[in-house]
mmCIF file of C-alpha atoms and ligand atoms in Angstrom:
data_model
loop_
_atom_site.group_PDB
_atom_site.id
_atom_site.type_symbol
_atom_site.label_atom_id
_atom_site.label_comp_id
_atom_site.label_asym_id
_atom_site.label_seq_id
_atom_site.Cartn_x
_atom_site.Cartn_y
_atom_site.Cartn_z
ATOM 1 C CA MET A 1 35.486 74.671 107.593
ATOM 2 C CA ARG A 2 35.846 74.910 103.857
ATOM 3 C CA TRP A 3 39.114 76.224 102.491
ATOM 4 C CA ASP A 4 40.156 77.334 99.014
ATOM 5 C CA ILE A 5 43.899 77.466 98.521
ATOM 6 C CA PHE A 6 45.052 79.488 95.461
ATOM 7 C CA CYS A 7 48.448 78.355 94.088
ATOM 8 C CA GLN A 8 50.308 79.973 91.241
ATOM 9 C CA ILE A 9 53.499 78.153 90.256
ATOM 10 C CA VAL A 10 55.964 80.939 89.529
ATOM 11 C CA ASP A 11 59.007 79.084 88.139
ATOM 12 C CA ASN A 12 59.719 76.223 90.540
ATOM 13 C CA TYR A 13 57.922 73.503 92.551
ATOM 14 C CA GLY A 14 57.961 75.267 95.891
ATOM 15 C CA ASP A 15 54.600 76.870 95.618
ATOM 16 C CA ALA A 16 52.924 73.542 94.790
ATOM 17 C CA GLY A 17 54.981 71.844 97.450
ATOM 18 C CA VAL A 18 53.942 74.111 100.184
ATOM 19 C CA CYS A 19 50.261 74.266 99.151
ATOM 20 C CA TRP A 20 50.033 70.560 98.863
ATOM 21 C CA ARG A 21 51.706 69.894 102.262
ATOM 22 C CA LEU A 22 49.423 72.439 103.888
ATOM 23 C CA ALA A 23 46.320 70.986 102.260
ATOM 24 C CA ARG A 24 47.019 67.440 103.290
ATOM 25 C CA SER A 25 47.679 68.557 106.919
ATOM 26 C CA LEU A 26 44.513 70.575 107.141
ATOM 27 C CA SER A 27 42.533 67.682 105.611
ATOM 28 C CA SER A 28 44.069 64.528 107.030
ATOM 29 C CA LEU A 29 45.014 65.870 110.598
ATOM 30 C CA HIS A 30 42.330 68.491 111.100
ATOM 31 C CA GLY A 31 39.427 67.229 109.114
ATOM 32 C CA GLN A 32 39.103 70.388 106.969
ATOM 33 C CA GLU A 33 37.524 70.465 103.545
ATOM 34 C CA ILE A 34 39.989 71.637 101.046
ATOM 35 C CA ARG A 35 40.016 72.786 97.392
ATOM 36 C CA ILE A 36 43.211 73.797 95.679
ATOM 37 C CA PHE A 37 43.012 76.027 92.516
ATOM 38 C CA CYS A 38 46.362 75.725 90.759
ATOM 39 C CA ASP A 39 47.582 77.160 87.440
ATOM 40 C CA ASP A 40 49.847 74.153 86.876
ATOM 41 C CA LEU A 41 47.770 71.118 87.773
ATOM 42 C CA PRO A 42 50.157 68.527 86.188
ATOM 43 C CA THR A 43 53.030 69.664 88.567
ATOM 44 C CA LEU A 44 50.766 69.617 91.585
ATOM 45 C CA ASN A 45 49.452 66.161 90.672
ATOM 46 C CA LEU A 46 53.015 64.871 90.188
ATOM 47 C CA LEU A 47 54.088 66.043 93.716
ATOM 48 C CA ALA A 48 50.857 64.604 95.207
ATOM 49 C CA SER A 49 51.084 61.331 93.312
ATOM 50 C CA GLY A 50 52.755 59.194 95.978
ATOM 51 C CA VAL A 51 50.468 60.022 98.843
ATOM 52 C CA ASP A 52 48.025 57.522 100.386
ATOM 53 C CA PRO A 53 44.913 57.582 98.055
ATOM 54 C CA VAL A 54 42.693 57.908 101.132
ATOM 55 C CA ILE A 55 44.318 61.279 101.955
ATOM 56 C CA LYS A 56 44.455 62.379 98.307
ATOM 57 C CA GLN A 57 40.858 61.725 97.366
ATOM 58 C CA LYS A 58 39.647 64.055 100.103
ATOM 59 C CA ILE A 59 41.500 67.009 98.566
ATOM 60 C CA ASP A 60 39.874 68.538 95.559
ATOM 61 C CA LEU A 61 42.574 69.672 93.032
ATOM 62 C CA GLN A 62 41.201 71.971 90.417
ATOM 63 C CA PRO A 63 42.609 74.039 87.615
ATOM 64 C CA TRP A 64 42.848 77.846 88.262
ATOM 65 C CA GLU A 65 39.922 78.592 85.913
ATOM 66 C CA ALA A 66 37.589 76.304 87.779
ATOM 67 C CA SER A 67 37.515 79.003 90.397
ATOM 68 C CA PHE A 68 35.844 81.559 88.030
ATOM 69 C CA SER A 69 32.433 82.430 89.025
ATOM 70 C CA ASN A 70 29.553 83.562 86.729
ATOM 71 C CA ALA A 71 25.800 83.585 86.684
ATOM 72 C CA ARG A 72 25.639 80.119 85.136
ATOM 73 C CA HIS A 73 28.413 78.624 87.273
ATOM 74 C CA PRO A 74 28.483 80.073 90.770
ATOM 75 C CA VAL A 75 31.371 78.819 92.762
ATOM 76 C CA GLN A 76 30.556 77.848 96.353
ATOM 77 C CA THR A 77 32.134 80.327 98.717
ATOM 78 C CA PRO A 78 34.430 78.792 101.337
ATOM 79 C CA ASP A 79 35.046 79.952 104.953
ATOM 80 C CA VAL A 80 38.704 80.704 104.309
ATOM 81 C CA ILE A 81 40.661 81.713 101.274
ATOM 82 C CA ILE A 82 44.431 81.250 101.181
ATOM 83 C CA GLU A 83 46.485 83.351 98.751
ATOM 84 C CA ALA A 84 49.714 81.328 98.689
ATOM 85 C CA PHE A 85 52.763 83.574 98.603
ATOM 86 C CA GLY A 86 50.578 86.594 97.933
ATOM 87 C CA CYS A 87 49.221 85.409 94.559
ATOM 88 C CA GLU A 88 46.478 87.502 93.146
ATOM 89 C CA LEU A 89 43.022 86.044 93.449
ATOM 90 C CA PRO A 90 41.065 85.834 90.080
ATOM 91 C CA GLU A 91 38.621 88.763 89.775
ATOM 92 C CA ARG A 92 35.933 86.373 88.527
ATOM 93 C CA TYR A 93 36.301 84.327 91.661
ATOM 94 C CA LEU A 94 36.174 87.431 93.856
ATOM 95 C CA THR A 95 32.973 88.552 92.177
ATOM 96 C CA GLY A 96 31.201 85.560 93.708
ATOM 97 C CA VAL A 97 32.802 86.172 97.026
ATOM 98 C CA PHE A 98 31.556 89.819 97.119
ATOM 99 C CA ILE A 99 27.931 88.678 96.851
ATOM 100 C CA ALA A 100 28.102 85.818 99.177
ATOM 101 C CA PRO A 101 25.856 86.192 102.200
ATOM 102 C CA ILE A 102 28.616 85.137 104.661
ATOM 103 C CA LYS A 103 31.955 86.598 103.794
ATOM 104 C CA PRO A 104 35.044 84.344 104.095
ATOM 105 C CA ILE A 105 38.382 85.609 105.375
ATOM 106 C CA ILE A 106 41.427 85.909 103.197
ATOM 107 C CA ILE A 107 44.816 84.762 104.406
ATOM 108 C CA ASN A 108 47.939 85.963 102.607
ATOM 109 C CA LEU A 109 50.317 82.977 103.296
ATOM 110 C CA GLU A 110 53.807 84.593 103.233
ATOM 111 C CA TYR A 111 57.287 83.074 102.623
ATOM 112 C CA LEU A 112 59.003 81.279 105.527
ATOM 113 C CA SER A 113 61.574 83.389 107.286
ATOM 114 C CA ALA A 114 63.726 83.271 110.391
ATOM 115 C CA GLU A 115 64.062 87.132 110.507
ATOM 116 C CA PRO A 116 63.027 88.751 113.743
ATOM 117 C CA TRP A 117 60.849 91.432 112.082
ATOM 118 C CA ILE A 118 58.152 88.984 111.079
ATOM 119 C CA THR A 119 56.904 88.802 114.615
ATOM 120 C CA ASP A 120 55.663 92.420 114.226
ATOM 121 C CA PHE A 121 53.842 91.612 111.067
ATOM 122 C CA HIS A 122 52.393 88.205 111.643
ATOM 123 C CA ALA A 123 48.649 87.904 111.927
ATOM 124 C CA LYS A 124 48.201 91.628 111.173
ATOM 125 C CA ALA A 125 45.103 92.784 109.269
ATOM 126 C CA SER A 126 45.515 94.118 105.733
ATOM 127 C CA PRO A 127 42.441 96.292 105.202
ATOM 128 C CA GLN A 128 40.977 95.969 101.724
ATOM 129 C CA SER A 129 38.714 98.516 99.870
ATOM 130 C CA HIS A 130 36.362 95.568 99.152
ATOM 131 C CA GLY A 131 35.808 95.060 102.850
ATOM 132 C CA ILE A 132 36.587 91.356 103.061
ATOM 133 C CA PRO A 133 38.892 90.788 106.023
ATOM 134 C CA LYS A 134 42.442 89.825 105.025
ATOM 135 C CA TYR A 135 45.408 88.943 107.249
ATOM 136 C CA PHE A 136 49.097 88.292 106.801
ATOM 137 C CA PHE A 137 50.263 84.897 107.934
ATOM 138 C CA PHE A 138 54.068 84.425 108.399
ATOM 139 C CA PRO A 139 55.471 80.878 108.640
ATOM 140 C CA GLY A 140 58.568 80.952 110.921
ATOM 141 C CA PHE A 141 60.558 79.348 113.633
ATOM 142 C CA GLN A 142 59.681 81.595 116.586
ATOM 143 C CA ASP A 143 56.737 80.776 118.941
ATOM 144 C CA GLU A 144 54.940 84.015 118.168
ATOM 145 C CA VAL A 145 54.746 83.483 114.364
ATOM 146 C CA GLY A 146 52.989 80.987 112.017
ATOM 147 C CA GLY A 147 55.157 77.947 112.543
ATOM 148 C CA ILE A 148 56.352 75.473 109.954
ATOM 149 C CA LEU A 149 54.772 72.557 108.067
ATOM 150 C CA VAL A 150 55.996 69.517 109.977
ATOM 151 C CA ASP A 151 53.645 66.909 108.638
ATOM 152 C CA PRO A 152 54.451 64.117 108.009
ATOM 153 C CA VAL A 153 57.400 63.948 110.578
ATOM 154 C CA PRO A 154 60.051 61.493 109.202
ATOM 155 C CA PRO A 155 61.314 58.710 111.360
ATOM 156 C CA GLU A 156 64.665 59.427 113.004
ATOM 157 C CA GLY A 157 68.024 58.194 111.438
ATOM 158 C CA ILE A 158 68.782 56.270 108.277
ATOM 159 C CA SER A 159 66.628 53.174 108.574
ATOM 160 C CA VAL A 160 67.464 49.926 106.814
ATOM 161 C CA ALA A 161 66.081 50.733 103.361
ATOM 162 C CA ASN A 162 63.722 47.768 103.110
ATOM 163 C CA LYS A 163 60.973 49.703 101.635
ATOM 164 C CA ILE A 164 62.568 51.458 98.667
ATOM 165 C CA PRO A 165 59.888 53.478 96.768
ATOM 166 C CA TYR A 166 59.258 51.945 93.329
ATOM 167 C CA ASP A 167 60.482 55.066 91.404
ATOM 168 C CA LEU A 168 63.781 54.951 93.263
ATOM 169 C CA GLN A 169 64.641 51.262 93.042
ATOM 170 C CA GLY A 170 66.834 51.818 89.934
ATOM 171 C CA ALA A 171 68.917 54.621 91.646
ATOM 172 C CA TRP A 172 69.118 52.627 94.899
ATOM 173 C CA SER A 173 70.461 49.447 93.131
ATOM 174 C CA LYS A 174 73.548 51.523 92.270
ATOM 175 C CA LEU A 175 74.415 52.530 95.826
ATOM 176 C CA ARG A 176 77.555 51.078 97.324
ATOM 177 C CA SER A 177 77.602 49.718 100.813
ATOM 178 C CA ASP A 178 79.477 51.580 103.620
ATOM 179 C CA THR A 179 79.446 54.647 101.426
ATOM 180 C CA LYS A 180 78.282 58.093 102.395
ATOM 181 C CA ARG A 181 75.281 59.447 100.476
ATOM 182 C CA ILE A 182 74.719 63.059 99.393
ATOM 183 C CA SER A 183 71.577 64.310 97.616
ATOM 184 C CA ILE A 184 71.603 67.418 95.526
ATOM 185 C CA PHE A 185 68.676 69.707 94.725
ATOM 186 C CA CYS A 186 69.880 73.206 94.042
ATOM 187 C CA TYR A 187 69.502 76.168 91.646
ATOM 188 C CA PRO A 188 71.503 76.467 88.442
ATOM 189 C CA GLY A 189 73.789 79.230 89.992
ATOM 190 C CA ALA A 190 75.530 76.834 92.430
ATOM 191 C CA PRO A 191 79.291 76.077 91.801
ATOM 192 C CA LEU A 192 78.477 72.366 91.584
ATOM 193 C CA SER A 193 81.205 71.126 89.288
ATOM 194 C CA LYS A 194 83.962 72.684 91.379
ATOM 195 C CA TRP A 195 82.286 71.509 94.545
ATOM 196 C CA LEU A 196 82.076 67.933 93.329
ATOM 197 C CA GLU A 197 85.686 68.016 92.123
ATOM 198 C CA ASP A 198 86.783 69.138 95.551
ATOM 199 C CA LEU A 199 84.550 66.524 97.217
ATOM 200 C CA GLY A 200 86.111 63.817 95.068
ATOM 201 C CA SER A 201 89.659 64.929 96.052
ATOM 202 C CA LEU A 202 89.046 64.014 99.659
ATOM 203 C CA GLY A 203 89.500 60.447 98.601
ATOM 204 C CA GLU A 204 86.357 59.103 100.518
ATOM 205 C CA ASN A 205 83.833 56.912 98.784
ATOM 206 C CA ILE A 206 80.706 58.965 98.227
ATOM 207 C CA ASP A 207 77.554 58.346 96.262
ATOM 208 C CA VAL A 208 75.922 61.498 95.046
ATOM 209 C CA LEU A 209 72.209 61.406 94.205
ATOM 210 C CA LEU A 210 71.153 64.010 91.657
ATOM 211 C CA THR A 211 67.580 64.971 91.624
ATOM 212 C CA HIS A 212 65.781 65.363 88.270
ATOM 213 C CA GLY A 213 67.383 67.850 85.929
ATOM 214 C CA HIS A 214 70.784 68.062 87.751
ATOM 215 C CA ALA A 215 72.607 65.720 85.370
ATOM 216 C CA GLU A 216 71.827 68.258 82.617
ATOM 217 C CA LEU A 217 73.029 71.054 84.969
ATOM 218 C CA LEU A 218 76.337 69.214 85.173
ATOM 219 C CA ASN A 219 76.416 68.556 81.519
ATOM 220 C CA LEU A 220 76.791 64.861 82.276
ATOM 221 C CA TYR A 221 75.391 63.746 78.944
ATOM 222 C CA GLY A 222 77.044 66.615 77.003
ATOM 223 C CA GLU A 223 80.237 66.722 74.990
ATOM 224 C CA LYS A 224 82.599 67.544 77.828
ATOM 225 C CA PRO A 225 81.083 65.887 80.910
ATOM 226 C CA ILE A 226 82.571 66.611 84.276
ATOM 227 C CA GLN A 227 85.475 64.249 85.096
ATOM 228 C CA LEU A 228 85.411 62.966 88.694
ATOM 229 C CA PRO A 229 87.561 60.408 90.566
ATOM 230 C CA ALA A 230 86.120 56.854 90.876
ATOM 231 C CA ASN A 231 85.536 57.227 94.626
ATOM 232 C CA LEU A 232 82.728 59.632 93.717
ATOM 233 C CA GLN A 233 79.684 58.054 91.995
ATOM 234 C CA LEU A 234 76.944 60.219 90.472
ATOM 235 C CA ILE A 235 73.502 58.685 90.298
ATOM 236 C CA SER A 236 70.561 60.462 88.629
ATOM 237 C CA MET A 237 67.189 60.113 90.092
ATOM 238 C CA PRO A 238 63.855 60.718 88.302
ATOM 239 C CA PHE A 239 61.332 63.331 89.480
ATOM 240 C CA VAL A 240 59.603 61.619 92.358
ATOM 241 C CA SER A 241 56.541 62.382 94.423
ATOM 242 C CA GLN A 242 56.892 64.716 97.467
ATOM 243 C CA ASP A 243 56.709 61.716 99.975
ATOM 244 C CA GLU A 244 59.469 59.975 98.032
ATOM 245 C CA PHE A 245 61.614 63.080 97.919
ATOM 246 C CA ASP A 246 61.180 63.397 101.744
ATOM 247 C CA TRP A 247 62.287 59.726 101.995
ATOM 248 C CA VAL A 248 65.408 60.449 99.909
ATOM 249 C CA LEU A 249 66.446 63.244 102.282
ATOM 250 C CA SER A 250 66.018 61.001 105.355
ATOM 251 C CA GLN A 251 68.169 58.285 103.642
ATOM 252 C CA CYS A 252 71.228 60.471 102.974
ATOM 253 C CA ASP A 253 74.055 61.598 105.224
ATOM 254 C CA PHE A 254 74.017 65.118 103.716
ATOM 255 C CA ASN A 255 71.568 67.001 101.596
ATOM 256 C CA ILE A 256 71.780 70.086 99.423
ATOM 257 C CA VAL A 257 68.308 71.616 99.296
ATOM 258 C CA ARG A 258 66.873 74.902 97.998
ATOM 259 C CA GLY A 259 63.359 76.496 98.361
ATOM 260 C CA GLU A 260 61.401 76.530 101.600
ATOM 261 C CA ASP A 261 59.772 73.166 101.487
ATOM 262 C CA SER A 262 62.944 71.095 100.937
ATOM 263 C CA PHE A 263 64.752 73.333 103.367
ATOM 264 C CA VAL A 264 62.319 72.454 106.116
ATOM 265 C CA ARG A 265 62.369 68.734 105.172
ATOM 266 C CA ALA A 266 66.139 68.635 105.324
ATOM 267 C CA GLN A 267 65.971 69.990 108.968
ATOM 268 C CA LEU A 268 63.359 67.315 109.848
ATOM 269 C CA ALA A 269 65.505 64.672 108.324
ATOM 270 C CA GLY A 270 68.061 65.539 111.068
ATOM 271 C CA LYS A 271 71.022 65.647 108.721
ATOM 272 C CA PRO A 272 73.550 68.330 107.904
ATOM 273 C CA PHE A 273 72.501 70.252 104.749
ATOM 274 C CA ILE A 274 73.330 73.159 102.636
ATOM 275 C CA TRP A 275 70.379 75.543 102.004
ATOM 276 C CA HIS A 276 70.862 76.998 98.538
ATOM 277 C CA ILE A 277 68.400 79.787 99.174
ATOM 278 C CA TYR A 278 66.548 81.313 96.249
ATOM 279 C CA PRO A 279 68.761 84.051 95.002
ATOM 280 C CA GLN A 280 67.141 87.536 94.953
ATOM 281 C CA GLU A 281 68.412 90.583 93.071
ATOM 282 C CA ASP A 282 68.559 92.892 96.086
ATOM 283 C CA ARG A 283 70.520 90.189 97.910
ATOM 284 C CA ALA A 284 67.668 89.859 100.515
ATOM 285 C CA HIS A 285 68.329 86.101 100.501
ATOM 286 C CA GLU A 286 71.660 86.783 102.264
ATOM 287 C CA VAL A 287 69.893 88.491 105.133
ATOM 288 C CA LYS A 288 67.387 85.586 105.302
ATOM 289 C CA LEU A 289 70.110 82.981 105.367
ATOM 290 C CA ALA A 290 72.005 84.847 108.068
ATOM 291 C CA ALA A 291 68.859 85.074 110.193
ATOM 292 C CA PHE A 292 68.349 81.371 109.897
ATOM 293 C CA LEU A 293 71.992 80.603 110.786
ATOM 294 C CA ASP A 294 71.726 82.858 113.846
ATOM 295 C CA LEU A 295 68.971 80.550 115.116
ATOM 296 C CA TYR A 296 70.331 77.233 113.790
ATOM 297 C CA LEU A 297 73.804 77.794 115.236
ATOM 298 C CA GLU A 298 72.862 79.302 118.549
ATOM 299 C CA MET A 299 73.868 76.211 120.479
ATOM 300 C CA ALA A 300 76.941 75.379 118.249
ATOM 301 C CA ASN A 301 80.577 75.910 119.294
ATOM 302 C CA GLN A 302 82.740 78.281 117.300
ATOM 303 C CA GLU A 303 84.382 75.496 115.209
ATOM 304 C CA LEU A 304 81.045 74.056 114.049
ATOM 305 C CA ARG A 305 79.677 77.559 113.576
ATOM 306 C CA LEU A 306 82.503 78.533 111.192
ATOM 307 C CA ALA A 307 82.305 75.180 109.323
ATOM 308 C CA THR A 308 78.519 75.369 108.867
ATOM 309 C CA ILE A 309 78.555 78.938 107.647
ATOM 310 C CA ALA A 310 81.416 78.093 105.238
ATOM 311 C CA ALA A 311 79.474 75.152 103.876
ATOM 312 C CA MET A 312 76.190 77.104 103.493
ATOM 313 C CA THR A 313 78.003 79.853 101.583
ATOM 314 C CA TRP A 314 79.583 77.278 99.210
ATOM 315 C CA ALA A 315 83.055 77.091 100.522
ATOM 316 C CA MET A 316 84.679 73.860 99.184
ATOM 317 C CA PRO A 317 84.016 70.675 101.114
ATOM 318 C CA SER A 318 87.730 70.311 101.902
ATOM 319 C CA GLU A 319 87.344 73.262 104.248
ATOM 320 C CA TRP A 320 84.592 71.782 106.332
ATOM 321 C CA PHE A 321 83.920 68.118 105.575
ATOM 322 C CA HIS A 322 85.959 67.015 108.587
ATOM 323 C CA MET A 323 83.249 68.482 110.839
ATOM 324 C CA LEU A 324 80.478 66.201 109.403
ATOM 325 C CA ASP A 325 80.112 64.002 112.453
ATOM 326 C CA THR A 326 79.823 66.973 114.820
ATOM 327 C CA TRP A 327 77.435 68.627 112.489
ATOM 328 C CA ASN A 328 75.367 65.474 112.338
ATOM 329 C CA THR A 329 74.971 65.417 116.066
ATOM 330 C CA HIS A 330 73.972 69.123 115.985
ATOM 331 C CA SER A 331 71.427 68.401 113.204
ATOM 332 C CA GLN A 332 69.774 65.666 115.311
ATOM 333 C CA ALA A 333 69.570 68.051 118.241
ATOM 334 C CA TRP A 334 68.098 70.757 116.082
ATOM 335 C CA ARG A 335 65.507 68.345 114.636
ATOM 336 C CA THR A 336 64.435 67.396 118.221
ATOM 337 C CA GLN A 337 64.186 71.033 119.197
ATOM 338 C CA LEU A 338 62.231 71.857 116.086
ATOM 339 C CA ILE A 339 59.724 69.115 116.543
ATOM 340 C CA LYS A 340 59.294 70.168 120.223
ATOM 341 C CA ASN A 341 58.761 73.818 119.303
ATOM 342 C CA GLN A 342 56.235 72.818 116.751
ATOM 343 C CA GLY A 343 54.511 70.388 119.188
ATOM 344 C CA ASP A 344 51.314 72.484 119.008
ATOM 345 C CA GLY A 345 50.896 71.130 115.444
ATOM 346 C CA GLY A 346 52.958 73.711 113.535
ATOM 347 C CA LEU A 347 51.709 75.824 110.727
ATOM 348 C CA ALA A 348 48.519 73.989 109.949
ATOM 349 C CA ALA A 349 47.330 73.987 113.552
ATOM 350 C CA ARG A 350 48.367 77.595 114.145
ATOM 351 C CA LEU A 351 46.506 78.692 110.999
ATOM 352 C CA LEU A 352 43.448 76.836 112.085
ATOM 353 C CA ARG A 353 43.549 78.374 115.613
ATOM 354 C CA PHE A 354 44.096 81.858 114.082
ATOM 355 C CA VAL A 355 41.145 81.508 111.725
ATOM 356 C CA ALA A 356 38.818 79.980 114.382
HETATM 357 O O1 TRH B 401 61.137 74.468 93.775
HETATM 358 P P1 TRH B 401 61.718 75.266 94.787
HETATM 359 O O2 TRH B 401 62.971 75.920 94.352
HETATM 360 O O3 TRH B 401 60.629 76.416 95.198
HETATM 361 C C1 TRH B 401 60.963 77.737 95.456
HETATM 362 C C2 TRH B 401 60.657 78.162 96.798
HETATM 363 O O4 TRH B 401 59.309 77.918 97.146
HETATM 364 C C3 TRH B 401 61.004 79.564 97.041
HETATM 365 O O5 TRH B 401 60.716 79.986 98.359
HETATM 366 C C4 TRH B 401 60.279 80.394 96.030
HETATM 367 O O6 TRH B 401 60.616 81.744 96.188
HETATM 368 C C5 TRH B 401 60.690 79.884 94.646
HETATM 369 O O7 TRH B 401 60.377 78.522 94.504
HETATM 370 C C6 TRH B 401 59.979 80.634 93.548
HETATM 371 O O8 TRH B 401 62.028 74.466 96.165
HETATM 372 P P2 TRH B 401 61.229 73.931 97.365
HETATM 373 O O9 TRH B 401 60.493 74.959 98.012
HETATM 374 O O10 TRH B 401 62.112 73.115 98.069
HETATM 375 O O11 TRH B 401 60.164 72.977 96.632
HETATM 376 C C7 TRH B 401 60.418 71.820 95.988
HETATM 377 C C8 TRH B 401 59.238 70.904 96.118
HETATM 378 O O12 TRH B 401 59.363 69.858 95.130
HETATM 379 C C9 TRH B 401 59.187 70.177 97.570
HETATM 380 O O13 TRH B 401 57.916 70.093 97.951
HETATM 381 C C10 TRH B 401 59.827 68.788 97.151
HETATM 382 C C11 TRH B 401 59.320 68.593 95.798
HETATM 383 N N1 TRH B 401 60.064 67.635 95.052
HETATM 384 C C12 TRH B 401 59.450 66.442 94.645
HETATM 385 O O14 TRH B 401 58.312 66.209 95.109
HETATM 386 N N2 TRH B 401 60.075 65.559 93.866
HETATM 387 C C13 TRH B 401 61.316 65.741 93.360
HETATM 388 O O15 TRH B 401 61.888 64.890 92.715
HETATM 389 C C14 TRH B 401 62.008 67.020 93.743
HETATM 390 C C15 TRH B 401 63.394 67.256 93.208
HETATM 391 C C16 TRH B 401 61.277 67.945 94.498
#
């Protein structure tokens, strides 16, 4: 089938990250024909840059405006249209869809959530006055919902890093041997300076890999840079492609991640992590985080449960870092369970089955 994915990048990379991962799964694993219309093509191209050219060249990446249909430039109508995160389809595109002899179906791809209520809303029709069928599709962890994007599943454990991606060779050359590695990708509101100072006070050697922009967040190059003990080394990384970012997560002992794509990748890396969930004004993010922790910690003992909840809500590392080995074992078990639960192909395969 032919698919048009509409991606509007609100203020971060997550929308592009999810659209790209979905597109490559549908194309490379399921042989679908994919076009992405995106309002920020440079960001999308950056994320997609590291991928195997054979996969990339099959996916048609287009600017948002290229979807506009008019008498002189009719846009070919696809079988399926994806509105990623409920973005509004351009009217000039819809005009072409209205007059198409065979109508496509529209899928409103929602945000990932572990909340139980999504099972009642997943795959439900959303009747439209224009008559083109539209459905809600909820990514999630339960069997009855839309699944998660698992592709490509990273290899297990920290492998000997003999194939360091080119863009990361500078950062990797600074790493110390026999030293724990932590990667950080969070929103500006995190109490990062305090958190790092506390981590440093534990006396352990730790290399901290900061994703693009985080050195500025910590004012590392400013007048009063953060002062940390020598056992903690901060290393800045450039913005890397999505595949390279996935690789970083799998090479660290602990990751701090944020929006839904890095959140899922941290779980698939099988490592302990903090999910710095996107803060919402009505505090809906707290409910979302609690729902995830309910699932994630179902099999954990009380001690691990308390330590993980403390870490995920930004308690200082001195309160929970001693639980890291136990948490690591739990993370590996969770990864195994997740891959098993998504053994039907996860989101891309479930979406394809639903549409078919
Ligand atoms: O960028 P995000 O914060 O996106 C968020 C979420 O989608 C959230 O749900 C949404 O409400 C909000 O935006 C508006 O985080 P996320 O989802 O983890 O996406 C980041 C993507 O960027 C992910 O695919 C990994 C990728 N990435 C790289 O490719 N290279 C990099 O160097 C980094 C730091 C990230």
